[in-house]
């Protein structure tokens, strides 16, 4: 097996030598040593760095990456998958929470801006009597004016799309489980041609991600995401021939 010094590994992978040394200190990238103390790496270091880079791209902390690497180095792919999935799900949930927080903060800023524009242009200096300096009253956590986000093909494309799903076997089961997980506890209401589900707005990012993925395999579905303060309303429609698939994915009670 060929070996590389740290400069060679850095050149081959594009990872700076300083980062390679840091990874070694953090226990992520073991290195051999020559008699004179120079670091030596095998071909497996290239794959290890690719794995580290992919994990960092998913937002995993170094401690989590170290745990994953121990599974990756000694376990089967299915074990890595089982370890990685809940970590990604947690990041996705956190991203949904941040999305809701940003929406609420944007609403606060819009309210403040509207209030500021409504204040009179006084010639004097700002003082405690100034409306801008007065303690702000609590602002409801909501998006000013409900926001409706369509995640669907154009009507013509939807009508022409075949009522069939390109997923098969285990991938179908995984997608169904993902929908059931994110829609757990949702309030369901029948609508013409489909179903309306109401759930916390913090799940908006997760729902949107699944809707986009669903369009790749089942383009006959029509999705509408409607953000209304703390609530997210998801409307899903399908042609009559697709009613069974719609029920299987989105109506857990059924």
Coordinates of C-alpha atoms in Angstrom, one line a residue:
X1 CA 0.0 0.0 0.0
X2 CA 1.4 3.4 -0.9
X3 CA 2.0 6.0 1.8
X4 CA 1.9 9.7 1.7
X5 CA 3.4 12.5 3.8
X6 CA 1.2 15.2 5.0
X7 CA 2.0 17.6 2.2
X8 CA 1.1 14.9 -0.4
X9 CA -2.2 14.1 1.3
X10 CA -3.0 17.8 1.5
X11 CA -2.3 18.3 -2.2
X12 CA -4.3 15.2 -3.2
X13 CA -7.4 16.0 -1.1
X14 CA -7.4 19.8 -0.9
X15 CA -7.5 19.7 2.9
X16 CA -4.8 22.0 4.3
X17 CA -2.0 20.5 6.3
X18 CA -3.0 22.5 9.4
X19 CA -6.5 21.0 9.2
X20 CA -5.0 17.5 8.9
X21 CA -2.9 18.1 12.0
X22 CA -6.0 19.3 13.8
X23 CA -8.0 16.2 12.8
X24 CA -5.2 14.1 14.1
X25 CA -5.3 15.9 17.5
X26 CA -9.1 15.5 17.6
X27 CA -8.8 11.7 17.0
X28 CA -10.4 11.8 13.5
X29 CA -7.3 11.1 11.4
X30 CA -4.7 8.7 12.8
X31 CA -1.2 9.0 11.2
X32 CA 1.9 6.8 11.3
X33 CA 5.4 8.2 11.9
X34 CA 8.7 7.8 10.2
X35 CA 11.8 7.3 12.4
X36 CA 12.4 11.1 12.1
X37 CA 8.9 11.9 13.2
X38 CA 7.3 12.8 9.9
X39 CA 3.6 11.9 9.5
X40 CA 2.7 9.1 7.1
X41 CA -0.8 8.3 5.7
X42 CA -2.2 5.4 3.8
X43 CA -4.8 5.3 1.0
X44 CA -7.5 4.9 3.6
X45 CA -6.9 8.5 4.8
X46 CA -8.3 9.8 1.5
X47 CA -11.6 7.9 2.1
X48 CA -11.6 8.9 5.7
X49 CA -11.2 12.6 4.8
X50 CA -14.1 12.3 2.2
X51 CA -16.3 10.9 5.0
X52 CA -15.3 13.6 7.4
X53 CA -16.1 16.3 4.8
X54 CA -19.5 14.8 4.0
X55 CA -20.4 14.7 7.7
X56 CA -19.3 18.3 8.2
X57 CA -21.4 19.3 5.3
X58 CA -24.4 17.9 7.2
X59 CA -23.6 20.1 10.2
X60 CA -22.3 17.3 12.5
X61 CA -20.1 18.2 15.4
X62 CA -16.6 16.8 15.6
X63 CA -17.6 14.6 18.5
X64 CA -20.4 13.1 16.4
X65 CA -18.1 12.6 13.5
X66 CA -15.6 10.8 15.7
X67 CA -18.4 8.4 16.8
X68 CA -19.5 7.9 13.2
X69 CA -16.0 7.1 12.1
X70 CA -15.7 4.3 14.6
X71 CA -18.8 2.7 13.1
X72 CA -17.6 3.5 9.5
X73 CA -14.2 1.9 10.2
X74 CA -15.4 -1.3 11.6
X75 CA -19.1 -1.7 10.7
X76 CA -21.3 -2.4 7.6
X77 CA -22.9 0.3 5.6
X78 CA -26.3 -0.5 7.2
X79 CA -24.8 0.3 10.6
X80 CA -23.5 3.6 9.4
X81 CA -26.9 4.4 8.0
X82 CA -28.7 3.4 11.2
X83 CA -26.3 5.7 13.2
X84 CA -26.4 8.6 10.8
X85 CA -30.2 8.8 10.2
X86 CA -31.3 10.1 13.6
X87 CA -28.5 12.6 13.6
X88 CA -29.7 14.0 10.2
X89 CA -33.3 14.0 11.4
X90 CA -32.3 16.0 14.5
X91 CA -30.5 18.6 12.3
X92 CA -33.6 18.8 10.0
X93 CA -35.8 19.4 13.0
X94 CA -33.5 22.1 14.3
X95 CA -33.5 23.7 10.8
X96 CA -37.3 23.8 10.9
X97 CA -37.2 25.5 14.3
X98 CA -34.8 28.1 13.0
X99 CA -37.0 28.7 10.0
X100 CA -39.9 29.4 12.4
X101 CA -37.8 31.7 14.5
X102 CA -36.6 33.7 11.5
X103 CA -40.2 34.0 10.3
X104 CA -41.2 35.4 13.7
X105 CA -38.2 37.7 13.8
X106 CA -39.0 39.0 10.4
X107 CA -42.6 39.7 11.5
X108 CA -41.2 41.6 14.5
X109 CA -39.0 43.7 12.3
X110 CA -41.8 44.5 9.8
X111 CA -44.0 45.6 12.7
X112 CA -41.2 47.8 14.1
X113 CA -40.6 49.3 10.7
X114 CA -44.3 50.1 10.2
X115 CA -44.5 51.6 13.7
X116 CA -41.3 53.7 13.0
X117 CA -42.7 55.0 9.7
X118 CA -45.9 56.0 11.5
X119 CA -44.2 58.1 14.1
X120 CA -44.2 61.9 13.6
X121 CA -41.0 63.6 12.7
X122 CA -40.4 65.6 15.9
X123 CA -37.8 68.4 15.9
X124 CA -36.6 67.5 19.4
X125 CA -34.3 64.8 20.5
X126 CA -35.5 61.3 21.3
X127 CA -36.6 60.9 25.0
X128 CA -38.6 58.5 27.1
X129 CA -41.7 60.0 25.6
X130 CA -40.7 59.0 22.1
X131 CA -42.7 56.2 20.7
X132 CA -39.6 54.5 19.3
X133 CA -38.0 54.3 22.8
X134 CA -41.1 53.1 24.5
X135 CA -41.0 49.5 25.7
X136 CA -42.3 47.3 22.9
X137 CA -45.5 45.5 23.4
X138 CA -45.3 41.7 22.9
X139 CA -45.7 40.9 19.2
X140 CA -47.6 37.7 18.3
X141 CA -45.3 35.1 16.8
X142 CA -46.7 35.1 13.3
X143 CA -45.9 35.9 9.7
X144 CA -47.7 39.1 8.7
X145 CA -50.2 38.0 6.3
X146 CA -50.4 34.2 5.8
X147 CA -47.8 32.9 3.4
X148 CA -48.8 30.3 0.9
X149 CA -46.0 28.4 -0.8
X150 CA -46.9 26.1 -3.7
X151 CA -44.6 23.1 -4.1
X152 CA -46.1 21.6 -7.2
X153 CA -45.8 21.4 -11.0
X154 CA -47.9 23.5 -13.3
X155 CA -51.5 22.3 -13.6
X156 CA -50.8 21.1 -17.1
X157 CA -47.9 19.0 -16.1
X158 CA -49.8 17.6 -13.2
X159 CA -52.7 16.5 -15.4
X160 CA -50.4 14.9 -17.8
X161 CA -48.2 13.1 -15.2
X162 CA -48.8 9.4 -14.9
X163 CA -50.4 8.3 -11.6
X164 CA -47.5 6.1 -10.6
X165 CA -44.6 6.2 -8.2
X166 CA -41.0 5.5 -9.3
X167 CA -39.9 4.4 -5.8
X168 CA -40.0 0.7 -5.1
X169 CA -39.4 -1.7 -2.2
X170 CA -37.6 -0.4 0.8
X171 CA -37.4 3.1 -0.6
X172 CA -41.2 3.3 -0.7
X173 CA -41.4 2.2 2.9
X174 CA -38.8 4.7 4.0
X175 CA -40.6 7.6 2.3
X176 CA -43.9 6.5 3.8
X177 CA -42.3 6.3 7.3
X178 CA -40.7 9.8 6.8
X179 CA -44.1 11.3 5.9
X180 CA -45.8 9.6 8.9
X181 CA -43.1 10.9 11.2
X182 CA -43.2 14.5 10.2
X183 CA -47.1 14.5 10.0
X184 CA -47.5 12.8 13.4
X185 CA -50.3 14.5 15.4
X186 CA -51.4 16.6 12.4
X187 CA -55.1 17.6 12.2
X188 CA -56.6 16.2 9.0
X189 CA -59.5 17.5 7.0
X190 CA -60.8 16.3 3.7
X191 CA -60.9 18.8 0.8
X192 CA -61.9 18.4 -2.9
X193 CA -59.4 16.1 -4.5
X194 CA -57.3 15.6 -1.4
X195 CA -56.4 16.3 2.2
X196 CA -55.6 19.3 4.3
X197 CA -53.2 18.7 7.3
X198 CA -52.5 21.3 10.0
X199 CA -49.3 20.9 12.1
X200 CA -46.8 23.2 13.9
X201 CA -45.0 25.7 11.6
X202 CA -41.7 24.5 13.1
X203 CA -42.0 21.5 10.8
X204 CA -42.2 23.7 7.6
X205 CA -38.6 22.9 6.5
X206 CA -39.0 19.2 6.9
X207 CA -42.4 19.1 5.1
X208 CA -41.1 21.3 2.2
X209 CA -38.1 19.0 1.8
X210 CA -40.3 15.9 1.6
X211 CA -42.7 17.6 -0.8
X212 CA -39.9 18.4 -3.1
X213 CA -38.6 14.8 -2.9
X214 CA -42.1 13.5 -3.6
X215 CA -42.3 15.6 -6.7
X216 CA -39.3 13.7 -8.1
X217 CA -41.0 10.3 -7.9
X218 CA -44.8 11.2 -7.9
X219 CA -45.2 14.3 -10.0
X220 CA -49.0 13.9 -10.1
X221 CA -49.3 15.2 -6.5
X222 CA -50.1 18.8 -5.9
X223 CA -48.7 20.4 -2.8
X224 CA -49.7 23.7 -1.1
X225 CA -47.9 24.9 2.0
X226 CA -49.6 27.7 3.9
X227 CA -47.8 29.3 6.9
X228 CA -50.3 31.0 9.3
X229 CA -48.5 32.1 12.5
X230 CA -47.8 29.0 14.6
X231 CA -49.6 26.7 12.2
X232 CA -48.6 25.1 8.9
X233 CA -51.4 24.0 6.6
X234 CA -50.4 21.4 4.0
X235 CA -52.8 20.7 1.2
X236 CA -52.2 17.6 -0.9
X237 CA -54.3 16.8 -4.0
X238 CA -54.1 14.0 -6.5
X239 CA -56.2 12.8 -9.4
X240 CA -58.9 10.3 -8.6
X241 CA -56.7 7.4 -9.7
X242 CA -54.1 8.5 -7.2
X243 CA -56.4 8.6 -4.2
X244 CA -55.1 5.3 -2.8
X245 CA -51.5 6.5 -2.9
X246 CA -52.5 9.8 -1.3
X247 CA -54.2 8.0 1.5
X248 CA -51.3 5.7 2.1
X249 CA -48.8 8.5 2.5
X250 CA -50.8 11.2 4.2
X251 CA -53.7 9.8 6.0
X252 CA -52.1 7.7 8.8
X253 CA -55.4 6.9 10.4
X254 CA -56.4 5.0 7.3

